[in-house]
Amino acid sequence: GTMTVWNDSDNDNNIDSPEASTTATLQLTVNSTRVLLVLQNPLDLGWNTENSVTTGVFEIRNVGNIALTGVRLLASEVRNIAADVIPAASITFTPVLVGPMAVGAATLATVTVTVGAPQSNGVYSGNMRVYDDYNLANGAWNAAEEFYLFQLRISIGKKLLSVTPAISYGSVNPGGIYPHIPPFSISNLTAIPLSRLKWNKGVLTDGINTISAASQTFAPAGPFSISGSGFLNINGQLNVPGFFPPGTYVGTHTVWEDDNNDGAIQVNEASGTFTTTVTVNAISALDLLPAIVDFGKVARNTPSPWVQFGVRNTGNTDLNNFVWNFQPLPGPGADPIPAASLSYSVVFV
């Protein structure tokens, strides 16, 4: 190409013949170059714990002007400020051999980090290498092969949580659904997010009778999450069956972070235990079946036939001392039928 410089004396942006000018030739040579790029740099895998496995996905691009013949990934150790190390052997790539990449091509790869124990807390980082294995093509990087370094970060810590230790539903009657009495909350005691919290509910018992674990619900139901150093208010609800025996019932439950998502509480998983208590009131109640006892038409000075009716215990305690209290039966006339004219006979079924 060319470039012209002139003295634009009349400032009209045109080269006029009286104006001094000169022209130079420009030349640009574009070299053939292998250039790799990883978009996610640094690649941050976030918070993790001891005895865990975590993965991350990243994108590799050929931003040079030569097709690449054998792109490979090479892991190296990562370390924290205390010089504790996660070795390169614990860091794997899938695929390790990415293979050929045309100019402008892009591909995704996955890194997997296995964290052992003991592993000190902190942020671990180190440089991973992606290179084109064309010189000797022996599966090992050498200094003659173009490469790109990208930083891998992983934060290690111990998850901790606390939960309100004792929850009460108060004193309730059988045959109802009752909310808990506040407070009821879970607190995340570290900066590491809790991302897979679950409930392990127990039965409530007074030592003899039990209220099933399914009768109690906590919301959110789980799995649920709490941000680092955050807290969450919980709603508890208890369904007390009808006719349930009176007493004070206590249940023990656990909320835990199910890191490996296996549904079982492991010793290294953050957890908190709490109790729920409810007092089921003693209710003495009954009703008549039917509610109206009809003797029909009875001639004067003549006993009526026996009329059958039922008495049902609708409470949650035994009734064993029945007392019958009859009232006079008023009628259309001035004289009621006296209470002494009424009698009963009881058959227990």
C-alpha positions as CSV (number, residue, x, y, z in Angstrom):
1,G,0.0,0.0,0.0
2,T,1.0,3.7,-0.1
3,M,0.8,6.7,2.2
4,T,0.9,10.3,1.1
5,V,1.8,13.3,3.3
6,W,1.1,16.8,2.2
7,N,0.8,20.4,3.4
8,D,-2.9,21.2,3.2
9,S,-2.4,24.9,3.2
10,D,-6.0,25.7,2.4
11,N,-7.3,23.0,4.8
12,D,-9.7,21.5,2.3
13,N,-8.6,17.9,2.8
14,N,-7.6,17.7,-0.9
15,I,-4.0,17.5,-2.4
16,D,-3.7,20.6,-4.6
17,S,-0.9,21.0,-7.1
18,P,0.8,23.9,-5.4
19,E,0.9,22.0,-2.0
20,A,4.0,20.2,-1.0
21,S,3.5,16.4,-0.8
22,T,5.4,13.1,-0.7
23,T,4.4,9.5,-1.1
24,A,5.8,6.4,0.7
25,T,5.3,2.7,0.1
26,L,3.9,0.6,3.0
27,Q,4.5,-3.1,3.3
28,L,3.2,-5.5,6.0
29,T,4.3,-9.1,6.3
30,V,2.0,-11.5,8.2
31,N,3.9,-14.4,9.6
32,S,2.5,-17.9,9.9
33,T,2.0,-18.3,13.6
34,R,0.4,-20.8,15.9
35,V,-1.6,-19.0,18.5
36,L,-3.9,-20.6,21.2
37,L,-6.3,-19.0,23.5
38,V,-8.4,-20.1,26.5
39,L,-11.4,-17.8,27.1
40,Q,-11.9,-18.6,30.8
41,N,-8.7,-17.3,32.2
42,P,-8.6,-17.6,35.1
43,L,-10.8,-20.7,35.3
44,D,-12.3,-20.5,38.8
45,L,-13.9,-23.7,40.2
46,G,-15.2,-21.9,43.3
47,W,-15.5,-23.4,46.8
48,N,-14.9,-27.0,47.5
49,T,-14.2,-29.2,50.5
50,E,-11.8,-32.1,51.4
51,N,-12.6,-35.4,49.8
52,S,-14.5,-33.9,47.0
53,V,-14.4,-33.9,43.2
54,T,-15.2,-30.8,41.1
55,T,-15.3,-30.0,37.4
56,G,-15.2,-27.0,35.1
57,V,-15.7,-26.4,31.4
58,F,-13.6,-24.1,29.3
59,E,-13.2,-23.1,25.7
60,I,-10.0,-23.4,23.6
61,R,-9.6,-21.4,20.4
62,N,-7.2,-21.4,17.5
63,V,-6.7,-17.6,17.0
64,G,-3.6,-18.0,14.9
65,N,-3.4,-18.4,11.1
66,I,-2.1,-22.0,10.9
67,A,-4.2,-25.1,11.3
68,L,-3.1,-26.9,14.5
69,T,-2.3,-30.6,14.2
70,G,-2.3,-32.0,17.8
71,V,-3.6,-29.7,20.5
72,R,-3.0,-31.2,24.0
73,L,-3.6,-30.2,27.6
74,L,-1.0,-30.4,30.3
75,A,-1.8,-30.2,34.0
76,S,0.5,-28.8,36.8
77,E,0.1,-28.6,40.5
78,V,-1.9,-25.8,42.2
79,R,-0.9,-24.4,45.6
80,N,-2.2,-22.0,48.2
81,I,-0.4,-19.3,50.2
82,A,0.6,-21.8,52.8
83,A,2.4,-23.8,50.1
84,D,0.0,-26.7,50.5
85,V,-0.3,-28.5,47.1
86,I,-2.9,-30.3,45.1
87,P,-0.7,-32.3,42.8
88,A,-0.9,-32.4,39.0
89,A,-1.9,-36.1,39.2
90,S,-5.1,-35.0,40.9
91,I,-6.0,-32.7,37.9
92,T,-7.2,-34.3,34.7
93,F,-8.5,-33.0,31.4
94,T,-11.1,-34.5,29.1
95,P,-10.0,-34.8,26.4
96,V,-6.3,-34.7,27.1
97,L,-5.7,-34.8,23.3
98,V,-7.9,-32.2,21.7
99,G,-6.5,-33.0,18.3
100,P,-6.5,-31.0,15.1
101,M,-8.0,-27.5,15.1
102,A,-8.6,-25.4,11.9
103,V,-7.9,-21.7,11.9
104,G,-10.6,-20.0,13.9
105,A,-12.0,-23.2,15.4
106,A,-13.1,-23.6,19.0
107,T,-13.7,-26.6,21.2
108,L,-14.8,-27.3,24.8
109,A,-12.8,-29.2,27.3
110,T,-13.4,-30.3,30.9
111,V,-11.0,-30.2,33.9
112,T,-11.6,-32.4,36.9
113,V,-9.9,-31.8,40.3
114,T,-9.9,-34.4,43.0
115,V,-9.4,-32.9,46.4
116,G,-7.9,-35.3,49.0
117,A,-7.5,-35.0,52.8
118,P,-6.1,-33.5,54.8
119,Q,-6.1,-30.3,52.6
120,S,-5.5,-26.9,54.3
121,N,-8.0,-24.1,53.7
122,G,-7.3,-21.4,51.1
123,V,-7.3,-20.5,47.4
124,Y,-5.2,-22.8,45.3
125,S,-3.9,-21.6,41.9
126,G,-1.5,-22.7,39.2
127,N,-0.9,-22.4,35.4
128,M,-2.2,-25.1,33.1
129,R,-0.8,-25.4,29.6
130,V,-2.5,-26.0,26.2
131,Y,-0.1,-26.5,23.3
132,D,0.2,-27.8,19.8
133,D,2.2,-31.1,19.9
134,Y,3.6,-30.9,16.4
135,N,7.4,-30.9,17.1
136,L,8.3,-34.5,17.5
137,A,4.5,-35.1,18.3
138,N,5.5,-37.3,21.2
139,G,2.7,-36.4,23.7
140,A,5.1,-34.1,25.7
141,W,5.6,-30.4,25.5
142,N,8.9,-29.0,24.4
143,A,10.1,-25.5,24.2
144,A,9.8,-25.3,20.5
145,E,6.1,-25.8,20.6
146,E,3.7,-22.9,20.9
147,F,1.5,-22.8,24.0
148,Y,-0.9,-20.8,26.1
149,L,-1.0,-20.7,29.9
150,F,-4.2,-20.3,31.8
151,Q,-4.7,-20.1,35.5
152,L,-6.8,-22.7,37.4
153,R,-8.2,-21.6,40.8
154,I,-9.9,-23.7,43.4
155,S,-10.9,-22.6,46.9
156,I,-10.8,-25.2,49.7
157,G,-12.6,-24.8,53.0
158,K,-14.8,-26.6,55.6
159,K,-18.5,-26.0,55.5
160,L,-20.2,-25.3,58.8
161,L,-23.8,-24.6,59.6
162,S,-26.0,-24.0,62.6
163,V,-29.8,-24.5,63.1
164,T,-32.2,-23.3,65.8
165,P,-31.7,-26.2,68.3
166,A,-35.3,-26.5,69.6
167,I,-38.5,-25.9,67.7
168,S,-41.9,-25.9,69.4
169,Y,-45.4,-26.4,67.9
170,G,-47.0,-25.5,71.3
171,S,-50.0,-27.1,72.8
172,V,-52.5,-28.3,70.2
173,N,-55.6,-30.4,69.8
174,P,-55.6,-33.6,67.7
175,G,-57.0,-33.5,64.2
176,G,-55.3,-30.3,62.9
177,I,-52.3,-28.9,61.0
178,Y,-50.1,-26.5,63.0
179,P,-47.3,-24.1,62.2
180,H,-44.1,-23.9,64.3
181,I,-43.6,-21.2,66.9
182,P,-40.7,-18.9,65.6
183,P,-37.8,-18.6,65.5
184,F,-36.6,-21.4,63.1
185,S,-33.6,-20.7,60.9
186,I,-30.4,-22.1,59.5
187,S,-27.1,-20.1,59.4
188,N,-24.1,-20.7,57.1
189,L,-21.1,-20.2,59.4
190,T,-18.5,-19.8,56.6
191,A,-18.1,-18.0,53.3
192,I,-18.5,-21.2,51.4
193,P,-22.0,-21.5,49.9
194,L,-24.2,-24.4,51.0
195,S,-25.8,-25.7,47.8
196,R,-27.4,-29.0,48.5
197,L,-29.1,-28.8,51.9
198,K,-31.4,-31.7,52.8
199,W,-33.6,-32.8,55.7
200,N,-33.4,-36.1,57.7
201,K,-36.6,-36.1,59.7
202,G,-37.3,-38.4,62.7
203,V,-40.5,-39.4,64.3
204,L,-42.0,-37.6,67.3
205,T,-42.6,-39.8,70.3
206,D,-43.8,-39.6,73.9
207,G,-42.1,-42.8,74.7
208,I,-45.1,-44.9,73.8
209,N,-46.9,-43.4,70.8
210,T,-45.3,-41.8,67.8
211,I,-46.2,-39.2,65.2
212,S,-44.7,-40.2,61.9
213,A,-41.9,-38.3,60.2
214,A,-44.2,-37.8,57.2
215,S,-46.6,-35.8,59.4
216,Q,-44.0,-33.0,59.7
217,T,-42.9,-30.8,56.8
218,F,-40.1,-28.2,56.5
219,A,-40.0,-25.5,53.8
220,P,-38.0,-25.2,51.7
221,A,-38.3,-28.9,51.2
222,G,-34.7,-29.5,49.9
223,P,-32.4,-29.6,48.3
224,F,-32.0,-25.9,48.9
225,S,-29.1,-23.5,49.2
226,I,-27.8,-20.7,51.5
227,S,-25.2,-18.2,50.3
228,G,-21.8,-17.8,52.0
229,S,-22.3,-16.3,55.5
230,G,-26.0,-16.1,54.9
231,F,-29.1,-17.5,56.8
232,L,-32.5,-18.8,55.9
233,N,-35.8,-18.7,57.8
234,I,-37.5,-22.1,57.8
235,N,-41.2,-22.9,58.0
236,G,-42.2,-25.9,59.9
237,Q,-45.7,-27.6,59.9
238,L,-47.0,-30.5,61.8
239,N,-50.1,-32.6,61.0
240,V,-51.5,-34.1,64.2
241,P,-53.9,-37.0,63.4
242,G,-57.4,-37.1,64.8
243,F,-58.0,-38.9,68.1
244,F,-54.2,-38.9,68.7
245,P,-53.3,-39.7,72.4
246,P,-52.4,-36.8,74.6
247,G,-48.9,-36.3,75.7
248,T,-45.7,-34.3,75.0
249,Y,-44.0,-35.6,71.8
250,V,-40.3,-34.9,70.9
251,G,-38.5,-35.6,67.7
252,T,-34.9,-35.3,66.6
253,H,-34.0,-34.2,63.1
254,T,-30.9,-33.2,61.0
255,V,-30.3,-30.8,58.2
256,W,-27.1,-31.4,56.3
257,E,-25.2,-30.5,53.2
258,D,-25.2,-33.5,50.9
259,D,-21.9,-32.8,49.2
260,N,-21.8,-36.1,47.2
261,N,-25.6,-36.2,46.7
262,D,-26.0,-39.8,47.9
263,G,-28.8,-39.1,50.3
264,A,-26.8,-40.2,53.3
265,I,-25.1,-38.1,56.0
266,Q,-21.3,-38.5,55.9
267,V,-19.0,-37.5,58.8
268,N,-17.3,-34.9,56.8
269,E,-20.5,-33.2,55.6
270,A,-21.7,-30.1,57.4
271,S,-24.8,-30.8,59.5
272,G,-26.9,-29.6,62.4
273,T,-29.3,-31.4,64.7
274,F,-32.4,-30.0,66.3
275,T,-35.5,-31.1,68.1
276,T,-39.2,-30.4,67.6
277,T,-41.7,-30.6,70.4
278,V,-45.5,-30.6,70.5
279,T,-48.0,-31.1,73.4
280,V,-51.2,-32.8,72.3
281,N,-54.0,-31.8,74.6
282,A,-56.3,-34.2,76.3
283,I,-59.7,-33.7,74.9
284,S,-62.9,-35.3,76.4
285,A,-65.7,-35.0,74.0
286,L,-68.7,-37.1,72.7
287,D,-71.7,-36.8,70.4
288,L,-75.0,-38.6,70.0
289,L,-75.9,-40.6,66.9
290,P,-78.4,-39.4,65.8
291,A,-78.4,-36.0,67.5
292,I,-82.2,-36.1,68.0
293,V,-83.8,-39.2,69.7
294,D,-87.4,-39.5,68.5
295,F,-89.9,-41.6,70.5
296,G,-92.6,-41.1,67.9
297,K,-96.3,-41.1,69.0
298,V,-96.9,-42.6,72.5
299,A,-100.3,-43.0,74.1
300,R,-100.9,-41.4,77.4
301,N,-99.9,-43.5,80.4
302,T,-98.2,-46.0,78.1
303,P,-94.4,-46.7,78.0
304,S,-92.8,-45.9,74.7
305,P,-90.8,-48.6,72.9
306,W,-87.0,-48.6,73.4
307,V,-85.3,-46.2,70.9
308,Q,-81.7,-47.0,70.0
309,F,-79.1,-44.3,69.6
310,G,-75.4,-44.2,69.8
311,V,-72.8,-42.3,71.8
312,R,-69.4,-41.7,70.1
313,N,-66.2,-40.7,71.8
314,T,-64.8,-37.9,69.7
315,G,-62.0,-37.0,72.0
316,N,-58.6,-38.6,72.5
317,T,-59.1,-39.9,76.0
318,D,-61.1,-42.8,77.4
319,L,-64.6,-42.1,78.7
320,N,-65.4,-44.5,81.5
321,N,-67.7,-42.7,84.0
322,F,-70.9,-41.9,82.1
323,V,-73.5,-39.9,84.0
324,W,-77.0,-39.5,82.5
325,N,-78.7,-36.3,83.2
326,F,-82.3,-36.1,81.8
327,Q,-84.3,-33.0,81.5
328,P,-88.1,-32.7,81.5
329,L,-89.6,-32.9,78.0
330,P,-91.8,-29.8,77.4
331,G,-94.8,-30.2,75.1
332,P,-97.7,-28.2,73.8
333,G,-99.5,-28.4,77.1
334,A,-98.7,-26.8,80.4
335,D,-97.3,-30.1,81.9
336,P,-94.0,-31.4,80.6
337,I,-93.1,-35.1,80.7
338,P,-91.0,-35.4,83.9
339,A,-87.3,-36.4,83.7
340,A,-88.1,-39.4,86.0
341,S,-90.2,-40.9,83.2
342,L,-87.0,-41.3,81.1
343,S,-84.7,-44.3,81.5
344,Y,-81.8,-45.8,79.6
345,S,-80.0,-49.0,79.0
346,V,-76.3,-49.1,77.8
347,V,-74.6,-51.6,75.5
348,F,-71.0,-51.0,74.7
349,V,-69.8,-51.8,71.2
